[in-house]
Amino acid sequence: MRARGAARARGEPAPEAAPDGPPPPGPARRPEGAGAGRGASRLFPKTGQKRQQRRAEAGEPRSPADTLRASPPRAPPRTPGLRRSVYFSSPQEPGVRLGTEFFNQPAVPLARAFLGQVLVRRLADGTELRGRIVETEAYVGPEDEAAHSRGGRQTPRNRSMFMKAGTLYVYIIYGMYFCMNVSSQGDGSCVLLRALEPLEGLESMRQLRGTRRKGAAGRPIKDRELCNGPSKLCQALAIDKSFDQRDLAQDGALWLEHGSPQPSGPAVVAAARVGIGQAGEWTKKPLRFYIRGCPWVSVVDKVAEQDIQART
């Protein structure tokens, strides 16, 4: 008491009064929140749960240990990687431009791989025309008697066939029509694009082809007739000799996008190529590929389709 009075006189804080009598026997108690009750929680789970419940009802914050016990650890978030396939795009994502690696394969598998992909043409005014490829022909190089590169000969006309895969080879026939090919893996090899299913810009295609067919007595062009032939599709997409030797993987006016899932098996017909003239045994080789039952195909081979039906 004297010490407290002296402290008040000096203006100092009074010392805390010691508890009466000696401290109770046993280990010292830890203050709450500094690990108290951890051992009890491990040995007596129900006791720990009741203590957590009382704290929650009283509005007290939970200790870190209680939080870890109440909620299981979460797996660290996965960082998404770059979505890239061997074709520079995701095969599940339509509308993505196909790159050089897509074209860098032999002519026959490339001709099949083209089926279902979408050819895009951007006109000078920004209008985009789209068509799904439904028919192709493969030309396998110097040994192919029907190819412009037969015998390995190179000319100013066919130089594109010997350039890197994905290079456009556009040539003129009958002095007025164009045909468009894409070079493939192997010198002198390419794929002819024969027919498209028009998807976008049909009215523009119709205007480019002309509102009336030659010799059709005023009958307008039907949708299925817009691109059902190699020269027709070039006309409908405004493709001419100026596209020769362009890179389909890099060009700003013409490119290929990933389309619908690639058809396979009985859905694809392998038939003889069309209009190749005198090419010996190569005349009948099944190097033309088209989607079976597709109304936009230029020429249907009923015999080849019957063979497929007989095998399935």
JSON list of C-alpha atoms in Angstrom, two decimals, residues 104-272:
[
{"chain": "A", "resi": 104, "resn": "ASN", "atom": "CA", "xyz": [4.31, -29.77, -95.29]},
{"chain": "A", "resi": 105, "resn": "GLN", "atom": "CA", "xyz": [3.12, -33.33, -95.95]},
{"chain": "A", "resi": 106, "resn": "PRO", "atom": "CA", "xyz": [2.98, -35.55, -99.03]},
{"chain": "A", "resi": 107, "resn": "ALA", "atom": "CA", "xyz": [0.36, -34.80, -101.67]},
{"chain": "A", "resi": 108, "resn": "VAL", "atom": "CA", "xyz": [-2.01, -37.69, -100.95]},
{"chain": "A", "resi": 109, "resn": "PRO", "atom": "CA", "xyz": [-2.41, -37.13, -97.17]},
{"chain": "A", "resi": 110, "resn": "LEU", "atom": "CA", "xyz": [-2.54, -33.39, -97.78]},
{"chain": "A", "resi": 111, "resn": "ALA", "atom": "CA", "xyz": [-5.33, -33.82, -100.34]},
{"chain": "A", "resi": 112, "resn": "ARG", "atom": "CA", "xyz": [-7.31, -35.72, -97.70]},
{"chain": "A", "resi": 113, "resn": "ALA", "atom": "CA", "xyz": [-6.43, -33.23, -94.96]},
{"chain": "A", "resi": 114, "resn": "PHE", "atom": "CA", "xyz": [-7.82, -30.36, -97.06]},
{"chain": "A", "resi": 115, "resn": "LEU", "atom": "CA", "xyz": [-11.32, -31.84, -96.90]},
{"chain": "A", "resi": 116, "resn": "GLY", "atom": "CA", "xyz": [-13.41, -29.96, -94.35]},
{"chain": "A", "resi": 117, "resn": "GLN", "atom": "CA", "xyz": [-11.02, -27.00, -94.06]},
{"chain": "A", "resi": 118, "resn": "VAL", "atom": "CA", "xyz": [-12.24, -23.50, -94.92]},
{"chain": "A", "resi": 119, "resn": "LEU", "atom": "CA", "xyz": [-10.72, -21.38, -97.69]},
{"chain": "A", "resi": 120, "resn": "VAL", "atom": "CA", "xyz": [-10.99, -17.63, -97.04]},
{"chain": "A", "resi": 121, "resn": "ARG", "atom": "CA", "xyz": [-10.67, -14.88, -99.64]},
{"chain": "A", "resi": 122, "resn": "ARG", "atom": "CA", "xyz": [-10.53, -11.22, -98.55]},
{"chain": "A", "resi": 123, "resn": "LEU", "atom": "CA", "xyz": [-11.44, -8.83, -101.35]},
{"chain": "A", "resi": 124, "resn": "ALA", "atom": "CA", "xyz": [-9.98, -5.33, -101.79]},
{"chain": "A", "resi": 125, "resn": "ASP", "atom": "CA", "xyz": [-13.02, -3.75, -100.08]},
{"chain": "A", "resi": 126, "resn": "GLY", "atom": "CA", "xyz": [-12.61, -5.97, -97.00]},
{"chain": "A", "resi": 127, "resn": "THR", "atom": "CA", "xyz": [-15.40, -8.41, -97.91]},
{"chain": "A", "resi": 128, "resn": "GLU", "atom": "CA", "xyz": [-14.54, -11.96, -96.86]},
{"chain": "A", "resi": 129, "resn": "LEU", "atom": "CA", "xyz": [-15.69, -14.99, -98.84]},
{"chain": "A", "resi": 130, "resn": "ARG", "atom": "CA", "xyz": [-15.57, -18.44, -97.27]},
{"chain": "A", "resi": 131, "resn": "GLY", "atom": "CA", "xyz": [-16.02, -21.94, -98.60]},
{"chain": "A", "resi": 132, "resn": "ARG", "atom": "CA", "xyz": [-15.44, -25.40, -97.14]},
{"chain": "A", "resi": 133, "resn": "ILE", "atom": "CA", "xyz": [-13.23, -27.64, -99.27]},
{"chain": "A", "resi": 134, "resn": "VAL", "atom": "CA", "xyz": [-15.13, -30.77, -100.33]},
{"chain": "A", "resi": 135, "resn": "GLU", "atom": "CA", "xyz": [-13.09, -32.11, -103.27]},
{"chain": "A", "resi": 136, "resn": "THR", "atom": "CA", "xyz": [-9.37, -32.28, -104.11]},
{"chain": "A", "resi": 137, "resn": "GLU", "atom": "CA", "xyz": [-6.91, -34.05, -106.42]},
{"chain": "A", "resi": 138, "resn": "ALA", "atom": "CA", "xyz": [-3.36, -35.13, -105.60]},
{"chain": "A", "resi": 139, "resn": "TYR", "atom": "CA", "xyz": [-0.45, -34.87, -108.05]},
{"chain": "A", "resi": 140, "resn": "VAL", "atom": "CA", "xyz": [2.48, -36.78, -106.62]},
{"chain": "A", "resi": 141, "resn": "GLY", "atom": "CA", "xyz": [5.48, -35.46, -108.54]},
{"chain": "A", "resi": 142, "resn": "PRO", "atom": "CA", "xyz": [7.76, -36.30, -111.48]},
{"chain": "A", "resi": 143, "resn": "GLU", "atom": "CA", "xyz": [6.63, -39.93, -111.71]},
{"chain": "A", "resi": 144, "resn": "ASP", "atom": "CA", "xyz": [2.99, -38.84, -112.09]},
{"chain": "A", "resi": 145, "resn": "GLU", "atom": "CA", "xyz": [2.26, -38.80, -115.82]},
{"chain": "A", "resi": 146, "resn": "ALA", "atom": "CA", "xyz": [-0.72, -36.50, -115.26]},
{"chain": "A", "resi": 147, "resn": "ALA", "atom": "CA", "xyz": [1.28, -33.85, -113.37]},
{"chain": "A", "resi": 148, "resn": "HIS", "atom": "CA", "xyz": [2.68, -30.70, -114.95]},
{"chain": "A", "resi": 149, "resn": "SER", "atom": "CA", "xyz": [5.97, -31.71, -113.34]},
{"chain": "A", "resi": 150, "resn": "ARG", "atom": "CA", "xyz": [6.15, -35.14, -114.98]},
{"chain": "A", "resi": 151, "resn": "GLY", "atom": "CA", "xyz": [9.70, -36.22, -115.70]},
{"chain": "A", "resi": 152, "resn": "GLY", "atom": "CA", "xyz": [10.98, -33.60, -113.26]},
{"chain": "A", "resi": 153, "resn": "ARG", "atom": "CA", "xyz": [10.82, -30.79, -115.79]},
{"chain": "A", "resi": 154, "resn": "GLN", "atom": "CA", "xyz": [10.67, -27.24, -114.47]},
{"chain": "A", "resi": 155, "resn": "THR", "atom": "CA", "xyz": [9.32, -24.32, -116.47]},
{"chain": "A", "resi": 156, "resn": "PRO", "atom": "CA", "xyz": [8.33, -20.73, -115.66]},
{"chain": "A", "resi": 157, "resn": "ARG", "atom": "CA", "xyz": [4.73, -21.99, -115.59]},
{"chain": "A", "resi": 158, "resn": "ASN", "atom": "CA", "xyz": [5.16, -24.80, -113.04]},
{"chain": "A", "resi": 159, "resn": "ARG", "atom": "CA", "xyz": [7.92, -23.30, -110.88]},
{"chain": "A", "resi": 160, "resn": "SER", "atom": "CA", "xyz": [5.50, -23.07, -107.93]},
{"chain": "A", "resi": 161, "resn": "MET", "atom": "CA", "xyz": [5.29, -26.87, -107.78]},
{"chain": "A", "resi": 162, "resn": "PHE", "atom": "CA", "xyz": [8.96, -26.98, -106.77]},
{"chain": "A", "resi": 163, "resn": "MET", "atom": "CA", "xyz": [8.72, -24.26, -104.15]},
{"chain": "A", "resi": 164, "resn": "LYS", "atom": "CA", "xyz": [8.10, -24.76, -100.42]},
{"chain": "A", "resi": 165, "resn": "ALA", "atom": "CA", "xyz": [4.94, -26.50, -99.23]},
{"chain": "A", "resi": 166, "resn": "GLY", "atom": "CA", "xyz": [1.98, -24.15, -99.12]},
{"chain": "A", "resi": 167, "resn": "THR", "atom": "CA", "xyz": [2.92, -22.18, -102.23]},
{"chain": "A", "resi": 168, "resn": "LEU", "atom": "CA", "xyz": [0.05, -21.46, -104.61]},
{"chain": "A", "resi": 169, "resn": "TYR", "atom": "CA", "xyz": [0.29, -22.77, -108.15]},
{"chain": "A", "resi": 170, "resn": "VAL", "atom": "CA", "xyz": [-2.27, -21.00, -110.34]},
{"chain": "A", "resi": 171, "resn": "TYR", "atom": "CA", "xyz": [-2.39, -21.71, -114.07]},
{"chain": "A", "resi": 172, "resn": "ILE", "atom": "CA", "xyz": [-4.71, -20.81, -116.90]},
{"chain": "A", "resi": 173, "resn": "ILE", "atom": "CA", "xyz": [-6.71, -23.23, -119.07]},
{"chain": "A", "resi": 174, "resn": "TYR", "atom": "CA", "xyz": [-8.56, -22.61, -122.32]},
{"chain": "A", "resi": 175, "resn": "GLY", "atom": "CA", "xyz": [-6.97, -19.17, -122.34]},
{"chain": "A", "resi": 176, "resn": "MET", "atom": "CA", "xyz": [-9.53, -17.74, -119.90]},
{"chain": "A", "resi": 177, "resn": "TYR", "atom": "CA", "xyz": [-10.09, -19.91, -116.80]},
{"chain": "A", "resi": 178, "resn": "PHE", "atom": "CA", "xyz": [-7.84, -20.49, -113.79]},
{"chain": "A", "resi": 179, "resn": "CYS", "atom": "CA", "xyz": [-7.12, -23.50, -111.60]},
{"chain": "A", "resi": 180, "resn": "MET", "atom": "CA", "xyz": [-5.57, -23.26, -108.14]},
{"chain": "A", "resi": 181, "resn": "ASN", "atom": "CA", "xyz": [-3.18, -25.78, -106.63]},
{"chain": "A", "resi": 182, "resn": "VAL", "atom": "CA", "xyz": [-1.17, -25.83, -103.40]},
{"chain": "A", "resi": 183, "resn": "SER", "atom": "CA", "xyz": [2.35, -27.27, -103.39]},
{"chain": "A", "resi": 184, "resn": "SER", "atom": "CA", "xyz": [3.01, -30.13, -100.98]},
{"chain": "A", "resi": 185, "resn": "GLN", "atom": "CA", "xyz": [6.00, -31.97, -99.59]},
{"chain": "A", "resi": 186, "resn": "GLY", "atom": "CA", "xyz": [8.27, -33.22, -102.37]},
{"chain": "A", "resi": 187, "resn": "ASP", "atom": "CA", "xyz": [9.47, -31.50, -105.52]},
{"chain": "A", "resi": 188, "resn": "GLY", "atom": "CA", "xyz": [6.83, -31.19, -108.22]},
{"chain": "A", "resi": 189, "resn": "SER", "atom": "CA", "xyz": [3.97, -32.33, -105.96]},
{"chain": "A", "resi": 190, "resn": "CYS", "atom": "CA", "xyz": [0.77, -30.41, -105.33]},
{"chain": "A", "resi": 191, "resn": "VAL", "atom": "CA", "xyz": [-2.94, -30.62, -104.58]},
{"chain": "A", "resi": 192, "resn": "LEU", "atom": "CA", "xyz": [-5.65, -29.22, -106.86]},
{"chain": "A", "resi": 193, "resn": "LEU", "atom": "CA", "xyz": [-8.64, -27.65, -105.11]},
{"chain": "A", "resi": 194, "resn": "ARG", "atom": "CA", "xyz": [-11.67, -28.82, -107.09]},
{"chain": "A", "resi": 195, "resn": "ALA", "atom": "CA", "xyz": [-14.80, -27.80, -105.19]},
{"chain": "A", "resi": 196, "resn": "LEU", "atom": "CA", "xyz": [-16.06, -25.77, -102.24]},
{"chain": "A", "resi": 197, "resn": "GLU", "atom": "CA", "xyz": [-19.25, -25.59, -100.23]},
{"chain": "A", "resi": 198, "resn": "PRO", "atom": "CA", "xyz": [-20.05, -21.85, -100.17]},
{"chain": "A", "resi": 199, "resn": "LEU", "atom": "CA", "xyz": [-20.37, -20.60, -96.58]},
{"chain": "A", "resi": 200, "resn": "GLU", "atom": "CA", "xyz": [-20.12, -16.81, -96.59]},
{"chain": "A", "resi": 201, "resn": "GLY", "atom": "CA", "xyz": [-20.40, -14.07, -99.20]},
{"chain": "A", "resi": 202, "resn": "LEU", "atom": "CA", "xyz": [-22.60, -16.02, -101.62]},
{"chain": "A", "resi": 203, "resn": "GLU", "atom": "CA", "xyz": [-24.01, -12.91, -103.25]},
{"chain": "A", "resi": 204, "resn": "SER", "atom": "CA", "xyz": [-20.53, -11.59, -103.93]},
{"chain": "A", "resi": 205, "resn": "MET", "atom": "CA", "xyz": [-19.58, -14.98, -105.36]},
{"chain": "A", "resi": 206, "resn": "ARG", "atom": "CA", "xyz": [-22.63, -14.86, -107.59]},
{"chain": "A", "resi": 207, "resn": "GLN", "atom": "CA", "xyz": [-21.67, -11.42, -108.88]},
{"chain": "A", "resi": 208, "resn": "LEU", "atom": "CA", "xyz": [-18.11, -12.50, -109.52]},
{"chain": "A", "resi": 209, "resn": "ARG", "atom": "CA", "xyz": [-19.28, -15.51, -111.46]},
{"chain": "A", "resi": 210, "resn": "GLY", "atom": "CA", "xyz": [-21.94, -13.54, -113.31]},
{"chain": "A", "resi": 211, "resn": "THR", "atom": "CA", "xyz": [-25.68, -13.60, -112.64]},
{"chain": "A", "resi": 212, "resn": "ARG", "atom": "CA", "xyz": [-26.32, -15.92, -115.59]},
{"chain": "A", "resi": 213, "resn": "ARG", "atom": "CA", "xyz": [-24.53, -19.02, -116.75]},
{"chain": "A", "resi": 214, "resn": "LYS", "atom": "CA", "xyz": [-23.33, -19.22, -120.32]},
{"chain": "A", "resi": 215, "resn": "GLY", "atom": "CA", "xyz": [-25.94, -21.00, -122.44]},
{"chain": "A", "resi": 216, "resn": "ALA", "atom": "CA", "xyz": [-28.41, -21.40, -119.55]},
{"chain": "A", "resi": 217, "resn": "ALA", "atom": "CA", "xyz": [-31.11, -19.19, -121.11]},
{"chain": "A", "resi": 218, "resn": "GLY", "atom": "CA", "xyz": [-31.30, -16.70, -118.27]},
{"chain": "A", "resi": 219, "resn": "ARG", "atom": "CA", "xyz": [-31.31, -19.19, -115.39]},
{"chain": "A", "resi": 220, "resn": "PRO", "atom": "CA", "xyz": [-29.48, -17.76, -112.34]},
{"chain": "A", "resi": 221, "resn": "ILE", "atom": "CA", "xyz": [-26.59, -19.68, -110.81]},
{"chain": "A", "resi": 222, "resn": "LYS", "atom": "CA", "xyz": [-27.64, -21.98, -107.98]},
{"chain": "A", "resi": 223, "resn": "ASP", "atom": "CA", "xyz": [-25.74, -22.05, -104.72]},
{"chain": "A", "resi": 224, "resn": "ARG", "atom": "CA", "xyz": [-24.42, -25.56, -105.34]},
{"chain": "A", "resi": 225, "resn": "GLU", "atom": "CA", "xyz": [-23.11, -24.45, -108.75]},
{"chain": "A", "resi": 226, "resn": "LEU", "atom": "CA", "xyz": [-21.06, -21.52, -107.46]},
{"chain": "A", "resi": 227, "resn": "CYS", "atom": "CA", "xyz": [-17.87, -23.44, -106.62]},
{"chain": "A", "resi": 228, "resn": "ASN", "atom": "CA", "xyz": [-18.41, -27.02, -107.88]},
{"chain": "A", "resi": 229, "resn": "GLY", "atom": "CA", "xyz": [-15.36, -27.12, -110.14]},
{"chain": "A", "resi": 230, "resn": "PRO", "atom": "CA", "xyz": [-11.75, -25.87, -110.05]},
{"chain": "A", "resi": 231, "resn": "SER", "atom": "CA", "xyz": [-12.32, -22.97, -112.45]},
{"chain": "A", "resi": 232, "resn": "LYS", "atom": "CA", "xyz": [-15.67, -22.08, -110.91]},
{"chain": "A", "resi": 233, "resn": "LEU", "atom": "CA", "xyz": [-14.21, -21.68, -107.44]},
{"chain": "A", "resi": 234, "resn": "CYS", "atom": "CA", "xyz": [-11.40, -19.48, -108.79]},
{"chain": "A", "resi": 235, "resn": "GLN", "atom": "CA", "xyz": [-13.97, -17.32, -110.54]},
{"chain": "A", "resi": 236, "resn": "ALA", "atom": "CA", "xyz": [-16.22, -17.12, -107.45]},
{"chain": "A", "resi": 237, "resn": "LEU", "atom": "CA", "xyz": [-13.27, -16.09, -105.23]},
{"chain": "A", "resi": 238, "resn": "ALA", "atom": "CA", "xyz": [-11.66, -13.73, -107.76]},
{"chain": "A", "resi": 239, "resn": "ILE", "atom": "CA", "xyz": [-8.46, -15.78, -107.97]},
{"chain": "A", "resi": 240, "resn": "ASP", "atom": "CA", "xyz": [-6.29, -15.23, -111.04]},
{"chain": "A", "resi": 241, "resn": "LYS", "atom": "CA", "xyz": [-2.69, -15.63, -112.17]},
{"chain": "A", "resi": 242, "resn": "SER", "atom": "CA", "xyz": [-1.56, -12.87, -109.78]},
{"chain": "A", "resi": 243, "resn": "PHE", "atom": "CA", "xyz": [-1.91, -15.41, -106.92]},
{"chain": "A", "resi": 244, "resn": "ASP", "atom": "CA", "xyz": [0.68, -17.74, -108.44]},
{"chain": "A", "resi": 245, "resn": "GLN", "atom": "CA", "xyz": [3.70, -18.33, -106.14]},
{"chain": "A", "resi": 246, "resn": "ARG", "atom": "CA", "xyz": [2.02, -16.72, -103.12]},
{"chain": "A", "resi": 247, "resn": "ASP", "atom": "CA", "xyz": [2.38, -18.37, -99.72]},
{"chain": "A", "resi": 248, "resn": "LEU", "atom": "CA", "xyz": [-0.99, -19.60, -98.48]},
{"chain": "A", "resi": 249, "resn": "ALA", "atom": "CA", "xyz": [0.35, -19.64, -94.91]},
{"chain": "A", "resi": 250, "resn": "GLN", "atom": "CA", "xyz": [1.26, -15.92, -95.01]},
{"chain": "A", "resi": 251, "resn": "ASP", "atom": "CA", "xyz": [-0.88, -14.22, -97.66]},
{"chain": "A", "resi": 252, "resn": "GLY", "atom": "CA", "xyz": [-3.20, -11.41, -96.57]},
{"chain": "A", "resi": 253, "resn": "ALA", "atom": "CA", "xyz": [-5.86, -11.93, -99.25]},
{"chain": "A", "resi": 254, "resn": "LEU", "atom": "CA", "xyz": [-6.16, -15.73, -99.26]},
{"chain": "A", "resi": 255, "resn": "TRP", "atom": "CA", "xyz": [-5.66, -18.25, -96.46]},
{"chain": "A", "resi": 256, "resn": "LEU", "atom": "CA", "xyz": [-6.89, -21.52, -94.97]},
{"chain": "A", "resi": 257, "resn": "GLU", "atom": "CA", "xyz": [-8.73, -21.86, -91.66]},
{"chain": "A", "resi": 258, "resn": "HIS", "atom": "CA", "xyz": [-9.40, -24.92, -89.55]},
{"chain": "A", "resi": 259, "resn": "GLY", "atom": "CA", "xyz": [-12.95, -26.03, -90.30]},
{"chain": "A", "resi": 260, "resn": "SER", "atom": "CA", "xyz": [-15.13, -28.96, -89.30]},
{"chain": "A", "resi": 261, "resn": "PRO", "atom": "CA", "xyz": [-13.65, -32.26, -88.06]},
{"chain": "A", "resi": 262, "resn": "GLN", "atom": "CA", "xyz": [-11.84, -34.03, -90.87]},
{"chain": "A", "resi": 263, "resn": "PRO", "atom": "CA", "xyz": [-14.00, -36.74, -92.48]},
{"chain": "A", "resi": 264, "resn": "SER", "atom": "CA", "xyz": [-12.53, -40.22, -92.63]},
{"chain": "A", "resi": 265, "resn": "GLY", "atom": "CA", "xyz": [-13.28, -43.79, -93.62]},
{"chain": "A", "resi": 266, "resn": "PRO", "atom": "CA", "xyz": [-16.46, -44.31, -95.67]},
{"chain": "A", "resi": 267, "resn": "ALA", "atom": "CA", "xyz": [-17.16, -40.55, -95.62]},
{"chain": "A", "resi": 268, "resn": "VAL", "atom": "CA", "xyz": [-14.30, -39.97, -98.10]},
{"chain": "A", "resi": 269, "resn": "VAL", "atom": "CA", "xyz": [-14.43, -41.30, -101.65]},
{"chain": "A", "resi": 270, "resn": "ALA", "atom": "CA", "xyz": [-11.16, -42.02, -103.50]},
{"chain": "A", "resi": 271, "resn": "ALA", "atom": "CA", "xyz": [-11.77, -41.95, -107.24]},
{"chain": "A", "resi": 272, "resn": "ALA", "atom": "CA", "xyz": [-10.00, -41.33, -110.54]}
]
